Coordinates of C-alpha atoms and ligand atoms in Angstrom, one line a residue:
M939 CA 72.6 -77.3 -71.7
A940 CA 72.3 -79.6 -74.7
T941 CA 75.4 -81.1 -76.3
K942 CA 76.0 -81.7 -79.9
N943 CA 75.6 -85.5 -79.5
D944 CA 72.3 -85.0 -77.6
V945 CA 70.9 -83.0 -80.4
L946 CA 72.1 -85.3 -83.2
K947 CA 70.7 -88.3 -81.4
F948 CA 67.4 -86.5 -80.9
I949 CA 67.0 -85.6 -84.6
D950 CA 67.9 -89.1 -85.6
Q951 CA 65.4 -90.8 -83.2
N952 CA 62.6 -88.3 -83.7
D953 CA 62.2 -88.1 -87.4
V954 CA 63.5 -84.6 -87.7
K955 CA 64.0 -83.9 -91.5
F956 CA 64.6 -80.2 -91.7
I957 CA 66.5 -77.7 -89.6
R958 CA 65.6 -74.0 -89.7
L959 CA 68.5 -71.7 -89.0
Q960 CA 67.2 -68.5 -87.5
F961 CA 68.8 -65.2 -86.8
S962 CA 67.8 -61.6 -86.3
D963 CA 68.5 -58.6 -88.6
I964 CA 69.5 -55.4 -86.9
F965 CA 65.8 -54.3 -86.6
G966 CA 64.8 -57.5 -84.7
R967 CA 63.1 -59.3 -87.6
M968 CA 63.6 -63.0 -87.6
K969 CA 65.1 -64.5 -90.8
N970 CA 65.8 -68.2 -91.5
I971 CA 67.0 -70.7 -94.0
A972 CA 66.2 -74.5 -93.9
I973 CA 68.8 -77.2 -94.3
N974 CA 68.4 -80.9 -94.5
S975 CA 68.9 -82.5 -91.0
Q976 CA 71.6 -84.7 -92.5
L977 CA 73.8 -81.6 -92.8
L978 CA 73.4 -80.5 -89.2
E979 CA 76.6 -82.0 -87.9
K980 CA 78.6 -80.2 -90.5
A981 CA 76.7 -77.0 -89.8
L982 CA 77.5 -77.2 -86.1
D983 CA 81.2 -77.7 -86.8
E984 CA 81.8 -75.4 -89.8
G985 CA 78.8 -73.1 -90.0
V986 CA 76.4 -72.6 -92.9
I987 CA 77.2 -70.1 -95.5
F988 CA 74.6 -67.5 -96.5
D989 CA 74.4 -64.3 -98.5
A990 CA 74.1 -61.5 -96.0
S991 CA 74.0 -58.7 -98.5
A992 CA 70.2 -58.7 -98.7
I993 CA 69.7 -58.7 -94.9
A994 CA 68.9 -55.2 -93.5
G995 CA 71.8 -53.6 -91.8
F996 CA 74.2 -56.5 -92.4
S997 CA 76.8 -56.0 -95.1
E998 CA 77.7 -54.7 -98.5
V999 CA 77.8 -56.9 -101.6
E1000 CA 81.6 -57.0 -101.5
S1001 CA 81.7 -59.0 -98.3
S1002 CA 78.4 -60.8 -98.4
D1003 CA 79.3 -64.4 -97.6
M1004 CA 78.8 -65.1 -93.9
L1005 CA 78.4 -68.1 -91.7
L1006 CA 75.5 -69.2 -89.4
F1007 CA 76.5 -71.2 -86.3
P1008 CA 73.5 -72.8 -84.6
D1009 CA 73.4 -72.2 -80.9
L1010 CA 72.8 -75.6 -79.2
N1011 CA 70.9 -73.9 -76.4
T1012 CA 68.1 -72.8 -78.7
F1013 CA 67.2 -76.1 -80.2
S1014 CA 63.6 -76.9 -80.4
V1015 CA 61.1 -78.8 -82.6
I1016 CA 58.7 -76.4 -84.3
P1017 CA 55.4 -77.7 -83.1
W1018 CA 53.2 -76.2 -85.8
R1019 CA 55.1 -78.0 -88.7
P1020 CA 54.2 -81.5 -89.7
Q1021 CA 55.0 -84.1 -87.0
H1022 CA 55.9 -86.7 -89.6
G1023 CA 59.2 -85.4 -91.0
K1024 CA 59.6 -82.9 -88.3
V1025 CA 61.2 -79.4 -88.5
A1026 CA 63.4 -78.2 -85.7
R1027 CA 65.1 -74.8 -85.3
F1028 CA 68.1 -73.1 -83.9
I1029 CA 68.8 -69.5 -83.3
C1030 CA 72.3 -68.8 -84.8
D1031 CA 75.4 -66.8 -84.1
I1032 CA 76.9 -65.1 -87.1
K1033 CA 80.5 -65.0 -88.2
N1034 CA 82.4 -63.5 -91.1
Y1035 CA 83.6 -65.9 -93.7
D1036 CA 87.1 -65.8 -92.3
G1037 CA 85.8 -67.0 -88.9
S1038 CA 86.0 -63.6 -87.1
Q1039 CA 83.0 -62.2 -85.2
F1040 CA 80.5 -60.4 -87.4
M1041 CA 79.8 -57.1 -85.7
G1042 CA 76.4 -56.6 -87.2
D1043 CA 74.9 -59.6 -85.4
P1044 CA 72.5 -58.0 -82.7
R1045 CA 72.7 -61.2 -80.7
Y1046 CA 76.4 -60.7 -80.3
V1047 CA 75.7 -57.2 -78.8
L1048 CA 73.6 -58.7 -76.1
K1049 CA 76.1 -61.6 -75.5
R1050 CA 78.8 -59.1 -75.0
S1051 CA 76.8 -57.1 -72.5
A1052 CA 75.5 -60.2 -70.6
E1053 CA 79.1 -61.4 -70.3
K1054 CA 80.2 -58.1 -69.0
A1055 CA 77.6 -58.5 -66.3
K1056 CA 78.6 -62.1 -65.7
K1057 CA 82.2 -61.0 -65.0
Q1058 CA 80.9 -58.9 -62.1
G1059 CA 78.9 -61.9 -60.9
Y1060 CA 75.5 -60.7 -62.1
T1061 CA 72.7 -62.5 -63.9
F1062 CA 70.3 -60.1 -65.4
N1063 CA 66.8 -61.5 -65.3
I1064 CA 64.0 -60.3 -67.6
G1065 CA 60.3 -60.9 -67.7
P1066 CA 58.7 -59.2 -70.7
E1067 CA 55.0 -58.6 -71.0
C1068 CA 54.2 -58.7 -74.7
E1069 CA 51.0 -57.1 -76.0
F1070 CA 49.6 -57.5 -79.5
F1071 CA 46.5 -57.1 -81.5
L1072 CA 44.4 -59.6 -83.4
F1073 CA 42.8 -58.2 -86.6
H1074 CA 40.5 -59.6 -89.2
I1075 CA 41.7 -60.6 -92.6
D1076 CA 39.6 -59.4 -95.6
A1077 CA 38.2 -61.4 -98.5
E1078 CA 41.5 -61.0 -100.4
G1079 CA 43.4 -62.4 -97.5
M1080 CA 44.9 -59.0 -96.6
P1081 CA 45.1 -57.9 -92.9
T1082 CA 42.7 -55.1 -91.9
T1083 CA 42.5 -52.9 -88.8
K1084 CA 39.1 -54.3 -87.8
T1085 CA 39.6 -55.8 -84.4
H1086 CA 38.7 -59.4 -83.9
D1087 CA 36.5 -58.7 -80.9
S1088 CA 35.2 -55.7 -78.9
A1089 CA 36.2 -57.0 -75.4
G1090 CA 38.3 -55.1 -72.8
Y1091 CA 40.7 -55.7 -70.0
F1092 CA 40.4 -59.1 -68.4
D1093 CA 37.0 -59.7 -70.2
M1094 CA 35.8 -63.2 -70.6
A1095 CA 34.2 -65.2 -73.4
P1096 CA 31.8 -64.8 -75.2
T1097 CA 32.9 -61.1 -75.6
D1098 CA 36.6 -62.2 -75.6
L1099 CA 37.0 -64.0 -78.9
G1100 CA 40.8 -64.4 -78.4
E1101 CA 40.7 -67.1 -75.8
N1102 CA 41.3 -69.9 -78.3
C1103 CA 44.1 -68.1 -79.9
R1104 CA 45.8 -67.3 -76.6
R1105 CA 45.3 -70.8 -75.4
E1106 CA 46.9 -72.2 -78.6
I1107 CA 49.8 -69.7 -78.3
C1108 CA 50.5 -70.8 -74.7
M1109 CA 50.4 -74.5 -75.7
V1110 CA 52.8 -73.9 -78.6
L1111 CA 55.1 -71.9 -76.3
E1112 CA 55.1 -74.6 -73.6
D1113 CA 55.9 -77.2 -76.3
M1114 CA 58.9 -75.0 -77.1
G1115 CA 60.1 -75.0 -73.5
F1116 CA 58.6 -71.7 -72.3
E1117 CA 56.9 -71.5 -68.9
T1118 CA 53.9 -69.3 -69.6
E1119 CA 52.6 -67.5 -66.5
A1120 CA 49.5 -65.6 -67.6
S1121 CA 47.5 -64.5 -70.6
H1122 CA 44.5 -62.2 -70.8
H1123 CA 42.5 -59.8 -72.9
E1124 CA 44.1 -56.3 -72.8
N1125 CA 42.4 -52.9 -72.6
A1126 CA 41.8 -52.3 -76.3
A1127 CA 39.3 -54.3 -78.4
G1128 CA 41.2 -57.1 -80.1
Q1129 CA 44.3 -56.6 -77.8
H1130 CA 45.9 -59.4 -75.8
E1131 CA 48.8 -60.1 -73.5
V1132 CA 50.7 -63.3 -72.9
D1133 CA 53.4 -63.4 -70.1
F1134 CA 56.1 -65.9 -69.8
R1135 CA 58.3 -66.5 -66.8
Y1136 CA 61.4 -64.4 -66.4
S1137 CA 64.7 -65.8 -67.4
D1138 CA 68.3 -64.6 -67.9
V1139 CA 68.5 -61.8 -70.5
M1140 CA 69.8 -63.8 -73.4
T1141 CA 67.1 -66.5 -73.1
A1142 CA 64.5 -63.8 -72.7
A1143 CA 65.6 -62.0 -75.9
D1144 CA 65.6 -65.3 -77.9
R1145 CA 62.1 -66.0 -76.4
I1146 CA 60.8 -62.6 -77.4
M1147 CA 61.9 -63.3 -81.0
T1148 CA 60.3 -66.8 -80.9
F1149 CA 57.2 -65.5 -79.2
R1150 CA 56.5 -63.0 -82.0
T1151 CA 56.8 -65.7 -84.6
V1152 CA 54.5 -68.0 -82.6
V1153 CA 51.8 -65.4 -82.2
K1154 CA 51.8 -64.6 -85.9
I1155 CA 51.6 -68.2 -86.9
V1156 CA 48.9 -69.2 -84.5
A1157 CA 46.8 -66.1 -85.5
Q1158 CA 47.2 -67.0 -89.2
R1159 CA 46.1 -70.5 -88.5
N1160 CA 43.0 -69.0 -86.9
G1161 CA 42.3 -66.8 -89.9
L1162 CA 43.5 -63.7 -88.1
H1163 CA 46.4 -61.2 -88.4
A1164 CA 48.5 -60.6 -85.3
T1165 CA 50.5 -57.4 -85.1
F1166 CA 53.1 -56.0 -82.7
M1167 CA 52.8 -52.6 -84.3
P1168 CA 52.8 -50.4 -81.3
K1169 CA 49.8 -48.1 -82.0
P1170 CA 47.6 -49.5 -84.8
I1171 CA 44.4 -47.7 -83.7
F1172 CA 44.2 -43.9 -83.0
N1173 CA 42.7 -42.9 -79.7
D1174 CA 42.9 -46.4 -78.1
Y1175 CA 45.5 -48.3 -76.1
G1176 CA 48.8 -49.1 -77.9
S1177 CA 50.9 -52.3 -77.4
G1178 CA 53.8 -52.1 -75.1
M1179 CA 56.4 -54.6 -74.0
H1180 CA 57.0 -53.8 -70.3
I1181 CA 60.3 -55.1 -69.2
N1182 CA 60.4 -56.5 -65.7
M1183 CA 64.0 -56.8 -64.5
S1184 CA 66.2 -57.8 -61.6
L1185 CA 69.8 -58.5 -61.0
F1186 CA 70.8 -61.8 -59.3
K1187 CA 74.1 -62.7 -57.7
D1188 CA 74.9 -66.2 -56.4
G1189 CA 71.2 -67.1 -56.9
K1190 CA 70.0 -64.1 -54.8
N1191 CA 67.9 -61.3 -56.0
L1192 CA 70.0 -58.1 -55.4
F1193 CA 66.9 -55.9 -55.8
N1194 CA 65.4 -57.5 -52.7
A1195 CA 66.0 -55.2 -49.6
G1196 CA 65.2 -58.0 -47.1
E1197 CA 62.2 -60.0 -46.0
N1198 CA 60.3 -57.2 -44.2
S1199 CA 61.3 -54.3 -46.3
R1200 CA 58.7 -52.6 -48.3
D1201 CA 61.3 -50.9 -50.4
I1202 CA 63.7 -52.0 -53.1
S1203 CA 67.5 -52.3 -52.3
D1204 CA 70.1 -49.6 -52.9
T1205 CA 71.4 -51.7 -55.7
A1206 CA 68.0 -51.6 -57.4
K1207 CA 67.9 -47.9 -56.9
M1208 CA 71.3 -47.3 -58.5
F1209 CA 70.4 -49.6 -61.3
A1210 CA 67.1 -47.8 -61.9
A1211 CA 68.9 -44.4 -61.7
G1212 CA 71.2 -45.6 -64.6
V1213 CA 68.2 -46.6 -66.7
L1214 CA 66.5 -43.3 -66.1
E1215 CA 69.8 -41.5 -66.9
H1216 CA 70.1 -43.2 -70.3
I1217 CA 66.5 -43.6 -71.2
K1218 CA 66.3 -40.8 -73.7
G1219 CA 69.3 -42.1 -75.6
L1220 CA 68.0 -45.7 -75.7
T1221 CA 64.4 -44.8 -76.7
A1222 CA 65.2 -44.8 -80.5
V1223 CA 66.1 -48.5 -80.0
A1224 CA 63.4 -49.5 -77.5
N1225 CA 60.8 -47.6 -79.6
P1226 CA 62.1 -47.9 -83.1
L1227 CA 59.2 -46.9 -85.4
V1228 CA 57.6 -43.7 -86.4
N1229 CA 54.5 -45.3 -85.0
S1230 CA 56.0 -46.1 -81.6
Y1231 CA 55.8 -42.4 -80.6
K1232 CA 52.0 -42.4 -81.2
R1233 CA 51.8 -44.6 -78.2
F1234 CA 53.4 -42.0 -76.0
V1235 CA 50.2 -40.0 -75.4
P1236 CA 48.3 -39.4 -72.2
G1237 CA 45.5 -41.7 -71.0
F1238 CA 46.5 -45.1 -72.3
E1239 CA 49.0 -46.4 -69.6
A1240 CA 52.0 -45.5 -71.8
P1241 CA 54.6 -43.3 -70.3
I1242 CA 55.4 -39.8 -71.3
H1243 CA 57.5 -38.5 -68.5
I1244 CA 60.9 -39.7 -67.2
A1245 CA 59.8 -40.5 -63.7
W1246 CA 59.4 -43.5 -61.4
S1247 CA 56.8 -44.6 -58.9
H1248 CA 55.9 -47.4 -56.6
M1249 CA 52.4 -48.1 -57.6
N1250 CA 50.8 -45.8 -60.2
R1251 CA 50.9 -46.9 -63.8
S1252 CA 51.5 -43.7 -65.6
P1253 CA 55.3 -43.3 -65.1
L1254 CA 58.1 -44.8 -67.1
L1255 CA 59.5 -46.9 -64.3
R1256 CA 57.3 -48.7 -61.8
V1257 CA 58.4 -50.6 -58.7
P1258 CA 55.7 -53.3 -58.0
A1259 CA 55.3 -54.0 -54.3
P1260 CA 58.5 -55.9 -53.4
K1261 CA 58.0 -59.6 -52.9
G1262 CA 61.1 -61.5 -52.0
E1263 CA 62.6 -63.2 -55.2
A1264 CA 60.0 -61.5 -57.3
T1265 CA 61.3 -58.0 -56.4
R1266 CA 61.8 -56.2 -59.6
I1267 CA 61.5 -52.9 -61.4
E1268 CA 59.4 -52.5 -64.5
L1269 CA 60.3 -50.3 -67.4
R1270 CA 57.2 -49.4 -69.3
S1271 CA 58.4 -47.6 -72.4
P1272 CA 59.7 -50.3 -74.7
D1273 CA 57.3 -51.6 -77.3
P1274 CA 57.1 -55.0 -79.0
S1275 CA 58.4 -53.8 -82.4
C1276 CA 61.9 -53.3 -80.9
N1277 CA 65.0 -55.5 -81.4
P1278 CA 65.0 -57.3 -78.1
Y1279 CA 68.8 -58.0 -78.3
L1280 CA 69.8 -54.4 -78.7
T1281 CA 67.1 -53.0 -76.4
L1282 CA 68.0 -55.4 -73.5
A1283 CA 71.7 -54.8 -74.0
L1284 CA 71.2 -51.1 -73.7
I1285 CA 68.9 -51.4 -70.6
L1286 CA 71.4 -53.7 -68.9
E1287 CA 74.4 -51.5 -69.6
A1288 CA 72.5 -48.4 -68.5
G1289 CA 71.8 -50.1 -65.2
L1290 CA 75.4 -51.2 -64.8
D1291 CA 76.5 -47.7 -65.5
G1292 CA 74.2 -46.6 -62.6
L1293 CA 75.8 -49.1 -60.3
Q1294 CA 79.3 -48.3 -61.3
K1295 CA 78.8 -44.5 -60.9
K1296 CA 76.6 -45.1 -57.8
M1297 CA 73.9 -42.9 -59.4
E1298 CA 71.2 -41.5 -57.2
I1299 CA 67.6 -42.0 -58.1
P1300 CA 65.4 -38.9 -58.1
E1301 CA 62.4 -38.7 -55.7
P1302 CA 59.5 -41.0 -56.8
V1303 CA 56.5 -39.3 -58.4
E1304 CA 53.4 -40.8 -56.9
I1305 CA 50.9 -38.7 -58.7
N1306 CA 49.3 -39.4 -62.1
T1307 CA 51.9 -37.7 -64.4
Y1308 CA 49.4 -37.4 -67.2
N1309 CA 47.9 -34.4 -65.4
L1310 CA 51.2 -32.5 -64.9
T1311 CA 51.2 -28.9 -66.2
P1312 CA 54.4 -27.6 -67.8
E1313 CA 54.9 -25.5 -64.6
Q1314 CA 54.7 -28.6 -62.4
E1315 CA 57.1 -30.4 -64.8
E1316 CA 59.5 -27.6 -64.3
E1317 CA 59.0 -27.3 -60.6
L1318 CA 59.4 -31.1 -60.1
N1319 CA 62.2 -31.2 -62.6
I1320 CA 60.5 -34.0 -64.6
Q1321 CA 61.6 -34.4 -68.2
R1322 CA 59.7 -36.0 -71.1
L1323 CA 60.6 -38.9 -73.3
P1324 CA 61.4 -37.9 -76.9
S1325 CA 58.1 -37.4 -78.6
N1326 CA 59.0 -38.6 -82.1
L1327 CA 61.6 -40.7 -83.8
Y1328 CA 63.6 -37.8 -85.1
L1329 CA 64.0 -36.4 -81.6
A1330 CA 64.8 -39.9 -80.2
L1331 CA 67.6 -40.3 -82.8
E1332 CA 69.0 -36.9 -81.8
E1333 CA 69.1 -38.1 -78.2
M1334 CA 70.7 -41.4 -79.3
K1335 CA 73.5 -39.5 -80.9
K1336 CA 74.1 -37.4 -77.8
D1337 CA 74.5 -40.3 -75.4
T1338 CA 77.9 -41.8 -76.1
Y1339 CA 77.4 -45.0 -74.2
I1340 CA 74.9 -46.2 -77.0
R1341 CA 77.7 -46.3 -79.6
E1342 CA 79.9 -48.3 -77.2
V1343 CA 77.2 -50.8 -76.4
L1344 CA 76.0 -51.3 -80.0
G1345 CA 79.4 -51.1 -81.6
E1346 CA 80.2 -49.0 -84.6
H1347 CA 78.6 -51.3 -87.3
I1348 CA 75.2 -51.5 -85.8
Y1349 CA 75.2 -48.0 -84.4
S1350 CA 75.8 -46.3 -87.8
K1351 CA 73.7 -48.7 -89.9
Y1352 CA 70.8 -48.3 -87.4
I1353 CA 71.0 -44.5 -87.3
S1354 CA 71.2 -44.1 -91.1
A1355 CA 68.3 -46.5 -91.7
K1356 CA 66.1 -44.8 -89.1
E1357 CA 66.9 -41.3 -90.4
L1358 CA 65.8 -42.4 -93.8
E1359 CA 62.6 -43.9 -92.3
W1360 CA 61.9 -40.6 -90.6
T1361 CA 62.6 -38.6 -93.8
K1362 CA 60.3 -40.7 -95.8
Y1363 CA 57.5 -40.4 -93.2
N1364 CA 58.0 -36.7 -92.8
S1365 CA 57.8 -36.0 -96.5
T1366 CA 54.8 -38.2 -97.1
V1367 CA 51.4 -36.5 -97.3
H1368 CA 49.2 -38.4 -94.8
P1369 CA 45.4 -38.8 -94.9
W1370 CA 45.1 -36.5 -91.8
E1371 CA 46.6 -33.6 -93.8
I1372 CA 44.1 -34.1 -96.6
D1373 CA 41.2 -34.3 -94.1
N1374 CA 42.3 -31.1 -92.3
Y1375 CA 43.7 -28.9 -95.1
L1376 CA 42.3 -29.8 -98.5
T1377 CA 39.1 -27.9 -98.1
A1378 CA 40.1 -25.5 -95.3
Y1379 CA 42.8 -23.8 -97.5
Ligands
ADP2011 P1 51.9 -56.4 -64.5 O1 51.5 -56.4 -63.0 O2 52.8 -55.3 -64.8 O3 50.8 -56.7 -65.4 P2 52.7 -59.2 -65.0 O4 52.2 -60.0 -63.9 O5 51.8 -59.2 -66.3 O6 52.9 -57.7 -64.5 O7 54.1 -59.7 -65.5 C1 55.1 -59.8 -64.6 C2 56.4 -60.3 -65.2 O8 57.5 -60.1 -64.3 C3 56.4 -61.8 -65.5 O9 56.9 -62.0 -66.8 C4 57.3 -62.4 -64.4 O10 57.9 -63.6 -64.8 C5 58.3 -61.3 -64.3 N1 59.1 -61.4 -63.0 C6 58.7 -61.9 -61.8 N2 59.7 -61.8 -61.0 C7 60.8 -61.3 -61.6 C8 62.1 -61.0 -61.3 N3 62.7 -61.2 -60.1 N4 62.9 -60.4 -62.3 C9 62.4 -60.2 -63.5 N5 61.2 -60.4 -63.9 C10 60.3 -61.0 -62.9
MG2012 MG1 50.8 -57.5 -67.4
MG2013 MG1 49.5 -59.2 -64.6
MG2014 MG1 49.6 -55.2 -70.3
MG2015 MG1 53.3 -54.4 -66.7

């Protein structure tokens, strides 16, 4: 952990001229302001004032002055900015002007949940798999939905045109202290995945935020547009953000059932049961856009049913073959447009609820759930994820733990903004309707 003096010394000795103070709005979009590095010491002690009234979900104009406090753990030089007169960044915590905690800061929501876990001795470890698309930019410099290549899963150059971009992304991430594990072309044309090594939940959420910025910047530098929109192309694979997770205590993976076991531990099962129990309620956060629900269709490796399995890749929750410290469960519904702080807080607390109530996990479903008939669904008692944002918001309101985890401020601002988003979408006349109705009626 860096100290204030370490950081001040570093910026002094390494020609760091500007400091970006970054934070997330309630929808997980990174915002920032730059200050001169001379002002950093004061910023660390007293915070930096900013007008929060224009930030989505933050505050009303009457109480708009807030303070950003740089988190020393998130310090890094921004590798893509000039190296003479460097720029560094911090991710910040947000306080009200009177010094009290600002309840609209999504990072605080996750901090609170991670601390709750810590009090019980747990470290929640997260390895996200972030997928994204690379699209061409048109002559006016506007993004298109024309994919940058026509390669598929694990394809190689010369069909895979993304290799330089992915390589550059990994290099930038490593410069910023990430350990990248793997990167490859994904199923859809122009679709890619970069995986970084798992870490504690707070670090993972900060890294997802940073990752999304890095991918967009590197794409732009390569004349491309990167998007984390979950389903940019109809009838092709969408982008997910699988969440691999495990709970550690005293440096040991509690999901590991022992060296020779081919199963996960009872702790893992109770935790997973909690996640399954609350999944409907948390879906409006893990899958926040109208477009998120267009990914939940059969045939493209995205889940539709609330079920778990050991190996097959259609269910919501998968248990990869247990391997010692890498024993984990993988939640496959979240997508990369979500707010990682809120999503991971909800997943963690769903799991903790499972542990506390010793929830029992249902039987695994080892068949391809895409082929289930409604009769089989009924017979096997398998429910579906909410199939659109409206239904997801209704589920969110029914599950009372969501409000507790998010806190009143974020809960109510989130729901009202998302309801408005749904209403706007639902009252818009879409091209599909014109195609299907204009001449037929
Ligand atoms: P998939 O087989 O689903 O494509 P990947 O190999 O792409 O999975 O990604 C696996 C992710 O799981 C990586 O980010 C890795 O760091 C992470 N992971 C490995 N072990 C653990 C663990 N014990 N807890 C949480 N995440 C883990
Ligand atoms: Mg993967
Ligand atoms: Mg893999
Ligand atoms: Mg993938
Ligand atoms: Mg996966």
